[in-house]
């Protein structure tokens, strides 16, 4: 750290406006409870985006505790993590008394000296604690050993009677424990796993513990009497709940089924009350925290700090994660998550963004409903009950750790069996499902141990998605932050599609279980709906930050046409809105590895094998769909929901023209019955040229993307659009309406400079579509080199989530420091 004396400043009086930067300086028990939920020291902290302009370029040490910037000394209270800022005075600078006080130069120097001593003492104390922790750790390992030793070999029996402290105890430890090979073989027999066993930073040990799925889930909670979430059964011992009604084929939870199922849920033998905090729905719930819980958090926090200190030297030679000092705990919640549940782009994003954030070093969880009996995910044994419209509904939590991400699936009778129709049922059914989901999701960081440890609320940010989960930021605020809890937890709401808002009559407010004064968050008037209840509106107001999925759409949302009645709220909250273009999951959507191209004469291909590979896929697609197998005919594809948004009617209007061309057209989609019928009709009418596949088939979507030459996306509006991104990465040329994310991502072809990725048209009209498609077909037929150039440029783009994840991180950090 830069020495204080090397700076040309002396300490002056605290700046009057410093309070704007200060978190409340609590020192009572509650505040420690909260402060310690900051989980671990934040490391060095940059305020770039969150501090006012004059704080840019903050200088700081490596542990986030003391910073010097311009004329201010910024320090962080180690006990409660609050910040304080002290104005420094430049040497020789003359301040008036009224402004800066009258401290003498000597007194100020003395203060600096005193601060230095305090810091040195703190360091020394931390060092000592680290030493002791190491000692305790080695004692614990020695205690574990004898149990294993008895099981494994008589030879090592000696060691159990020979427990020594410090280095000598190491001799008693069989080699396998020291080298760490134990975890692969006998992990179930370890009575407890503690952070002290780890050799890396606390974030890392949490992740490592999570990988060992066979570890007893509660073993990391040190003292069962102090556990926050007491789990009384191991996952294996909890019977899976099987709903006969659903097995019998009753799929959609109707109003009566809703009641019926809850009656089942209430059966005493199935109910397993979990003693957890906070339980805001319990009648006796009080927003207070028992002493012992606070103690535990205090202990854990100190332990984390100590571990961090102790491991500093080891970390030095490790490559830090890209997120560096900005590493956070992130919980993304979404109504769908690919590959388990998907009706469109939201599922793709929920399945991929968390992984990209995890690659940057964040601890990331995705929470989604458990619609089916997913093979992935173990029952954590945690049971909770929530009130929804006067009914008491039980949920349980399943958990899996995949690709560095914790997947938590919320299981309840109201979600089960609707994986093919996740937004099915009437408005009230859907609303109740989302209320239940959001109430359960906001408590996940308290109840669901991932790798043995709950996320807690420190350094935590929720990412909610679309109206289905827009209640979460509201619950976070109403149930917690308004009561002084979860003060350091933030929420970000992502707009994937503003056209769906969760609208209902104003009376529906009574269903969401919020205090009366929250009605104004939901109340909205617009000429279409009149005065109504609007969930998206409430989420936009309550969230700390709002993201939408492209820059173009961020702009459109603020217009009367693009905001769908919410433009005024969005304009009012413009300061917290960012546009971030989606990425694609390059594991799933990659022509080189695509699993759906490995059979039925399809083939994987790359930039190097583009021509033969794509030609083979085209031939395979034509065969599979029963179209004439011809390599010279341009094959045009469309994939998407059959509704107004996707501009299917524009394609319909263009079909007669298209059929006059030598082309083939393949359309895959599901949605509005009249549009589905239209697809069937085209196929009947133009059997040798058109195939209309009505249904949802991920396999066909991949195969069309690979086998088609051209992808049509005449969307009337498109927040981002993923199909054009998939198409470009498969060497398929997009022809799109230049709107929202389509305009952002498809740079029009410039034949003079041989740049661009496809064709765009500027108005959602069939004539414009025909014009662009005509130029595209001409290039396909007459300018083979240009065509190949278009394909190659598209494939060479980095469309992965990594770039977008970095942008999300900036938003998360901005939210974190927003007070
Ligand atoms: N019948 C079918 N069979 C198989 N797969 C099908 C299918 N119909 C659609 N799909 C798949 O669903 C996804 C649709 O993604 P989009 O981005 O086009 O859609 P959507 O409008 O749902 O999402 C909203 O959210 C996303 C994510 O932010 C935004 O990109 C988008 O603009 C916004 O409207 C793609 O993976 C596509 O292949």
PDB file of C-alpha atoms in Angstrom, residues 251-447:
ATOM      1  CA  UNK A 251     -51.388 -31.562 -16.872  1.00  0.00           C
ATOM      2  CA  UNK A 252     -52.556 -28.041 -16.339  1.00  0.00           C
ATOM      3  CA  UNK A 253     -53.260 -26.996 -12.799  1.00  0.00           C
ATOM      4  CA  UNK A 254     -56.795 -25.717 -12.992  1.00  0.00           C
ATOM      5  CA  UNK A 255     -58.289 -23.738 -10.150  1.00  0.00           C
ATOM      6  CA  UNK A 256     -59.673 -26.908  -8.599  1.00  0.00           C
ATOM      7  CA  UNK A 257     -56.487 -28.843  -9.115  1.00  0.00           C
ATOM      8  CA  UNK A 258     -54.653 -26.010  -7.483  1.00  0.00           C
ATOM      9  CA  UNK A 259     -56.699 -26.568  -4.306  1.00  0.00           C
ATOM     10  CA  UNK A 260     -56.620 -30.312  -4.587  1.00  0.00           C
ATOM     11  CA  UNK A 261     -52.871 -30.390  -4.857  1.00  0.00           C
ATOM     12  CA  UNK A 262     -52.412 -28.131  -1.927  1.00  0.00           C
ATOM     13  CA  UNK A 263     -54.562 -30.366   0.146  1.00  0.00           C
ATOM     14  CA  UNK A 264     -52.123 -33.117  -0.727  1.00  0.00           C
ATOM     15  CA  UNK A 265     -49.231 -30.914   0.162  1.00  0.00           C
ATOM     16  CA  UNK A 266     -50.617 -30.368   3.599  1.00  0.00           C
ATOM     17  CA  UNK A 267     -50.486 -34.057   4.488  1.00  0.00           C
ATOM     18  CA  UNK A 268     -48.640 -34.245   7.799  1.00  0.00           C
ATOM     19  CA  UNK A 269     -46.207 -36.992   6.884  1.00  0.00           C
ATOM     20  CA  UNK A 270     -44.882 -35.020   3.945  1.00  0.00           C
ATOM     21  CA  UNK A 271     -44.513 -31.714   5.710  1.00  0.00           C
ATOM     22  CA  UNK A 272     -41.106 -31.011   6.987  1.00  0.00           C
ATOM     23  CA  UNK A 273     -40.893 -27.676   8.686  1.00  0.00           C
ATOM     24  CA  UNK A 274     -37.527 -26.109   8.352  1.00  0.00           C
ATOM     25  CA  UNK A 275     -36.395 -23.718  10.998  1.00  0.00           C
ATOM     26  CA  UNK A 276     -35.041 -20.960   8.897  1.00  0.00           C
ATOM     27  CA  UNK A 277     -34.520 -17.232   8.937  1.00  0.00           C
ATOM     28  CA  UNK A 278     -35.997 -14.983   7.832  1.00  0.00           C
ATOM     29  CA  UNK A 279     -39.471 -16.419   7.379  1.00  0.00           C
ATOM     30  CA  UNK A 280     -41.444 -13.357   6.475  1.00  0.00           C
ATOM     31  CA  UNK A 281     -44.586 -15.255   5.806  1.00  0.00           C
ATOM     32  CA  UNK A 282     -44.848 -16.864   9.173  1.00  0.00           C
ATOM     33  CA  UNK A 283     -47.395 -15.222  11.413  1.00  0.00           C
ATOM     34  CA  UNK A 284     -44.856 -14.997  14.170  1.00  0.00           C
ATOM     35  CA  UNK A 285     -42.168 -13.696  11.938  1.00  0.00           C
ATOM     36  CA  UNK A 286     -40.208 -10.898  13.446  1.00  0.00           C
ATOM     37  CA  UNK A 287     -37.388  -9.194  11.738  1.00  0.00           C
ATOM     38  CA  UNK A 288     -34.912  -9.963  14.432  1.00  0.00           C
ATOM     39  CA  UNK A 289     -31.924 -12.192  14.463  1.00  0.00           C
ATOM     40  CA  UNK A 290     -30.999 -14.484  17.328  1.00  0.00           C
ATOM     41  CA  UNK A 291     -27.715 -13.735  19.003  1.00  0.00           C
ATOM     42  CA  UNK A 292     -26.211 -17.089  18.138  1.00  0.00           C
ATOM     43  CA  UNK A 293     -26.912 -16.596  14.463  1.00  0.00           C
ATOM     44  CA  UNK A 294     -25.191 -13.269  14.558  1.00  0.00           C
ATOM     45  CA  UNK A 295     -22.288 -14.895  16.318  1.00  0.00           C
ATOM     46  CA  UNK A 296     -22.046 -17.520  13.676  1.00  0.00           C
ATOM     47  CA  UNK A 297     -21.986 -14.974  10.918  1.00  0.00           C
ATOM     48  CA  UNK A 298     -19.450 -12.945  12.773  1.00  0.00           C
ATOM     49  CA  UNK A 299     -17.348 -16.037  13.191  1.00  0.00           C
ATOM     50  CA  UNK A 300     -17.678 -16.972   9.540  1.00  0.00           C
ATOM     51  CA  UNK A 301     -16.847 -13.524   8.420  1.00  0.00           C
ATOM     52  CA  UNK A 302     -13.733 -13.392  10.539  1.00  0.00           C
ATOM     53  CA  UNK A 303     -12.834 -16.826   9.342  1.00  0.00           C
ATOM     54  CA  UNK A 304     -13.251 -15.750   5.747  1.00  0.00           C
ATOM     55  CA  UNK A 305     -11.183 -12.657   6.335  1.00  0.00           C
ATOM     56  CA  UNK A 306      -8.527 -14.724   7.963  1.00  0.00           C
ATOM     57  CA  UNK A 307      -8.569 -17.267   5.213  1.00  0.00           C
ATOM     58  CA  UNK A 308      -8.249 -14.547   2.668  1.00  0.00           C
ATOM     59  CA  UNK A 309      -5.343 -13.048   4.543  1.00  0.00           C
ATOM     60  CA  UNK A 310      -3.708 -16.393   5.045  1.00  0.00           C
ATOM     61  CA  UNK A 311      -4.027 -17.308   1.425  1.00  0.00           C
ATOM     62  CA  UNK A 312      -2.916 -14.036   0.012  1.00  0.00           C
ATOM     63  CA  UNK A 313       0.546 -15.267  -0.674  1.00  0.00           C
ATOM     64  CA  UNK A 314      -0.754 -18.358  -2.448  1.00  0.00           C
ATOM     65  CA  UNK A 315      -3.057 -16.296  -4.586  1.00  0.00           C
ATOM     66  CA  UNK A 316      -0.243 -14.121  -5.758  1.00  0.00           C
ATOM     67  CA  UNK A 317       0.980 -16.680  -8.234  1.00  0.00           C
ATOM     68  CA  UNK A 318      -2.527 -17.694  -9.379  1.00  0.00           C
ATOM     69  CA  UNK A 319      -4.185 -16.039 -12.319  1.00  0.00           C
ATOM     70  CA  UNK A 320      -7.030 -13.963 -10.905  1.00  0.00           C
ATOM     71  CA  UNK A 321     -10.507 -14.473 -12.368  1.00  0.00           C
ATOM     72  CA  UNK A 322     -11.431 -11.867 -14.985  1.00  0.00           C
ATOM     73  CA  UNK A 323     -13.897 -10.275 -12.570  1.00  0.00           C
ATOM     74  CA  UNK A 324     -11.005  -9.611 -10.193  1.00  0.00           C
ATOM     75  CA  UNK A 325     -12.064  -7.428  -7.317  1.00  0.00           C
ATOM     76  CA  UNK A 326     -15.627  -7.291  -8.597  1.00  0.00           C
ATOM     77  CA  UNK A 327     -16.405 -10.898  -7.796  1.00  0.00           C
ATOM     78  CA  UNK A 328     -19.944 -11.193  -6.455  1.00  0.00           C
ATOM     79  CA  UNK A 329     -22.618 -13.694  -5.557  1.00  0.00           C
ATOM     80  CA  UNK A 330     -25.157 -13.661  -8.355  1.00  0.00           C
ATOM     81  CA  UNK A 331     -28.579 -15.320  -8.400  1.00  0.00           C
ATOM     82  CA  UNK A 332     -30.394 -15.274 -11.719  1.00  0.00           C
ATOM     83  CA  UNK A 333     -34.047 -16.219 -11.594  1.00  0.00           C
ATOM     84  CA  UNK A 334     -36.117 -17.048 -14.629  1.00  0.00           C
ATOM     85  CA  UNK A 335     -39.342 -18.835 -15.437  1.00  0.00           C
ATOM     86  CA  UNK A 336     -37.512 -20.998 -17.972  1.00  0.00           C
ATOM     87  CA  UNK A 337     -33.999 -22.304 -18.323  1.00  0.00           C
ATOM     88  CA  UNK A 338     -32.603 -24.317 -21.235  1.00  0.00           C
ATOM     89  CA  UNK A 339     -32.136 -27.190 -21.645  1.00  0.00           C
ATOM     90  CA  UNK A 340     -34.648 -28.131 -18.921  1.00  0.00           C
ATOM     91  CA  UNK A 341     -37.344 -25.697 -19.948  1.00  0.00           C
ATOM     92  CA  UNK A 342     -37.514 -23.429 -22.956  1.00  0.00           C
ATOM     93  CA  UNK A 343     -40.194 -21.735 -24.962  1.00  0.00           C
ATOM     94  CA  UNK A 344     -37.927 -19.133 -26.542  1.00  0.00           C
ATOM     95  CA  UNK A 345     -34.927 -16.888 -26.103  1.00  0.00           C
ATOM     96  CA  UNK A 346     -35.391 -16.347 -22.364  1.00  0.00           C
ATOM     97  CA  UNK A 347     -34.647 -20.015 -21.750  1.00  0.00           C
ATOM     98  CA  UNK A 348     -31.470 -19.778 -23.821  1.00  0.00           C
ATOM     99  CA  UNK A 349     -30.278 -16.710 -21.928  1.00  0.00           C
ATOM    100  CA  UNK A 350     -31.033 -18.203 -18.514  1.00  0.00           C
ATOM    101  CA  UNK A 351     -29.116 -21.333 -19.470  1.00  0.00           C
ATOM    102  CA  UNK A 352     -26.051 -19.533 -20.771  1.00  0.00           C
ATOM    103  CA  UNK A 353     -25.506 -16.165 -19.058  1.00  0.00           C
ATOM    104  CA  UNK A 354     -24.929 -17.680 -15.587  1.00  0.00           C
ATOM    105  CA  UNK A 355     -22.182 -19.900 -16.961  1.00  0.00           C
ATOM    106  CA  UNK A 356     -20.460 -16.939 -18.561  1.00  0.00           C
ATOM    107  CA  UNK A 357     -20.658 -15.001 -15.295  1.00  0.00           C
ATOM    108  CA  UNK A 358     -19.236 -18.006 -13.454  1.00  0.00           C
ATOM    109  CA  UNK A 359     -16.338 -18.124 -15.918  1.00  0.00           C
ATOM    110  CA  UNK A 360     -15.544 -14.590 -14.854  1.00  0.00           C
ATOM    111  CA  UNK A 361     -15.135 -15.796 -11.293  1.00  0.00           C
ATOM    112  CA  UNK A 362     -18.513 -14.960  -9.758  1.00  0.00           C
ATOM    113  CA  UNK A 363     -20.363 -17.419  -7.593  1.00  0.00           C
ATOM    114  CA  UNK A 364     -23.493 -17.912  -9.635  1.00  0.00           C
ATOM    115  CA  UNK A 365     -26.825 -19.600  -9.114  1.00  0.00           C
ATOM    116  CA  UNK A 366     -29.785 -19.912 -11.438  1.00  0.00           C
ATOM    117  CA  UNK A 367     -33.195 -20.480  -9.893  1.00  0.00           C
ATOM    118  CA  UNK A 368     -35.986 -21.864 -12.060  1.00  0.00           C
ATOM    119  CA  UNK A 369     -39.181 -23.816 -11.428  1.00  0.00           C
ATOM    120  CA  UNK A 370     -38.933 -27.594 -11.629  1.00  0.00           C
ATOM    121  CA  UNK A 371     -41.537 -28.402 -14.241  1.00  0.00           C
ATOM    122  CA  UNK A 372     -40.590 -32.026 -14.778  1.00  0.00           C
ATOM    123  CA  UNK A 373     -38.670 -34.856 -13.182  1.00  0.00           C
ATOM    124  CA  UNK A 374     -35.289 -33.582 -14.266  1.00  0.00           C
ATOM    125  CA  UNK A 375     -32.492 -36.102 -14.088  1.00  0.00           C
ATOM    126  CA  UNK A 376     -30.215 -33.341 -12.846  1.00  0.00           C
ATOM    127  CA  UNK A 377     -30.582 -32.006  -9.369  1.00  0.00           C
ATOM    128  CA  UNK A 378     -30.739 -33.607  -5.978  1.00  0.00           C
ATOM    129  CA  UNK A 379     -33.432 -32.918  -3.455  1.00  0.00           C
ATOM    130  CA  UNK A 380     -31.779 -30.727  -0.848  1.00  0.00           C
ATOM    131  CA  UNK A 381     -34.357 -31.794   1.709  1.00  0.00           C
ATOM    132  CA  UNK A 382     -35.259 -28.193   2.396  1.00  0.00           C
ATOM    133  CA  UNK A 383     -39.012 -27.646   2.615  1.00  0.00           C
ATOM    134  CA  UNK A 384     -40.708 -24.270   2.916  1.00  0.00           C
ATOM    135  CA  UNK A 385     -44.279 -23.094   2.810  1.00  0.00           C
ATOM    136  CA  UNK A 386     -45.557 -19.869   1.286  1.00  0.00           C
ATOM    137  CA  UNK A 387     -48.872 -18.123   1.319  1.00  0.00           C
ATOM    138  CA  UNK A 388     -50.373 -17.460  -2.074  1.00  0.00           C
ATOM    139  CA  UNK A 389     -53.813 -15.955  -2.128  1.00  0.00           C
ATOM    140  CA  UNK A 390     -54.632 -17.426   1.257  1.00  0.00           C
ATOM    141  CA  UNK A 391     -53.317 -20.862   0.431  1.00  0.00           C
ATOM    142  CA  UNK A 392     -50.363 -22.435   2.131  1.00  0.00           C
ATOM    143  CA  UNK A 393     -48.196 -24.037  -0.538  1.00  0.00           C
ATOM    144  CA  UNK A 394     -45.129 -26.143   0.009  1.00  0.00           C
ATOM    145  CA  UNK A 395     -42.019 -25.925  -2.112  1.00  0.00           C
ATOM    146  CA  UNK A 396     -38.852 -27.933  -2.006  1.00  0.00           C
ATOM    147  CA  UNK A 397     -35.558 -27.157  -3.599  1.00  0.00           C
ATOM    148  CA  UNK A 398     -33.498 -29.344  -5.902  1.00  0.00           C
ATOM    149  CA  UNK A 399     -29.915 -28.466  -6.598  1.00  0.00           C
ATOM    150  CA  UNK A 400     -27.250 -29.366  -9.157  1.00  0.00           C
ATOM    151  CA  UNK A 401     -23.801 -27.994  -9.871  1.00  0.00           C
ATOM    152  CA  UNK A 402     -23.065 -27.879 -13.584  1.00  0.00           C
ATOM    153  CA  UNK A 403     -20.399 -25.986 -15.516  1.00  0.00           C
ATOM    154  CA  UNK A 404     -19.501 -23.904 -12.493  1.00  0.00           C
ATOM    155  CA  UNK A 405     -23.075 -22.843 -11.769  1.00  0.00           C
ATOM    156  CA  UNK A 406     -25.508 -23.835  -9.026  1.00  0.00           C
ATOM    157  CA  UNK A 407     -28.812 -24.783 -10.574  1.00  0.00           C
ATOM    158  CA  UNK A 408     -31.650 -24.607  -8.061  1.00  0.00           C
ATOM    159  CA  UNK A 409     -34.999 -25.932  -9.180  1.00  0.00           C
ATOM    160  CA  UNK A 410     -38.026 -25.047  -7.129  1.00  0.00           C
ATOM    161  CA  UNK A 411     -40.413 -27.929  -6.923  1.00  0.00           C
ATOM    162  CA  UNK A 412     -44.078 -27.536  -6.113  1.00  0.00           C
ATOM    163  CA  UNK A 413     -47.312 -29.135  -7.181  1.00  0.00           C
ATOM    164  CA  UNK A 414     -48.214 -26.031  -9.150  1.00  0.00           C
ATOM    165  CA  UNK A 415     -45.148 -26.332 -11.393  1.00  0.00           C
ATOM    166  CA  UNK A 416     -45.107 -30.058 -11.927  1.00  0.00           C
ATOM    167  CA  UNK A 417     -46.085 -31.554 -15.233  1.00  0.00           C
ATOM    168  CA  UNK A 418     -46.410 -28.346 -17.230  1.00  0.00           C
ATOM    169  CA  UNK A 419     -43.030 -28.403 -18.945  1.00  0.00           C
ATOM    170  CA  UNK A 420     -44.729 -28.406 -22.338  1.00  0.00           C
ATOM    171  CA  UNK A 421     -46.974 -25.501 -21.418  1.00  0.00           C
ATOM    172  CA  UNK A 422     -45.187 -23.434 -18.814  1.00  0.00           C
ATOM    173  CA  UNK A 423     -47.247 -20.304 -19.399  1.00  0.00           C
ATOM    174  CA  UNK A 424     -50.438 -22.301 -19.692  1.00  0.00           C
ATOM    175  CA  UNK A 425     -53.623 -21.921 -17.692  1.00  0.00           C
ATOM    176  CA  UNK A 426     -55.624 -18.808 -17.071  1.00  0.00           C
ATOM    177  CA  UNK A 427     -54.174 -15.499 -15.920  1.00  0.00           C
ATOM    178  CA  UNK A 428     -54.816 -16.193 -12.238  1.00  0.00           C
ATOM    179  CA  UNK A 429     -53.082 -19.576 -12.399  1.00  0.00           C
ATOM    180  CA  UNK A 430     -50.040 -18.020 -14.029  1.00  0.00           C
ATOM    181  CA  UNK A 431     -50.017 -15.132 -11.587  1.00  0.00           C
ATOM    182  CA  UNK A 432     -50.174 -17.430  -8.574  1.00  0.00           C
ATOM    183  CA  UNK A 433     -47.350 -19.565  -9.950  1.00  0.00           C
ATOM    184  CA  UNK A 434     -45.163 -16.501 -10.387  1.00  0.00           C
ATOM    185  CA  UNK A 435     -46.029 -15.167  -6.928  1.00  0.00           C
ATOM    186  CA  UNK A 436     -45.047 -18.492  -5.401  1.00  0.00           C
ATOM    187  CA  UNK A 437     -41.907 -18.699  -7.496  1.00  0.00           C
ATOM    188  CA  UNK A 438     -40.704 -15.208  -6.579  1.00  0.00           C
ATOM    189  CA  UNK A 439     -41.497 -15.622  -2.884  1.00  0.00           C
ATOM    190  CA  UNK A 440     -39.543 -18.857  -2.811  1.00  0.00           C
ATOM    191  CA  UNK A 441     -36.709 -17.521  -4.959  1.00  0.00           C
ATOM    192  CA  UNK A 442     -36.017 -14.439  -2.866  1.00  0.00           C
ATOM    193  CA  UNK A 443     -35.376 -16.717   0.112  1.00  0.00           C
ATOM    194  CA  UNK A 444     -33.095 -19.127  -1.730  1.00  0.00           C
ATOM    195  CA  UNK A 445     -29.918 -17.435  -0.493  1.00  0.00           C
ATOM    196  CA  UNK A 446     -31.004 -18.261   3.062  1.00  0.00           C
ATOM    197  CA  UNK A 447     -32.327 -21.761   2.700  1.00  0.00           C
TER     198      UNK A 447
END
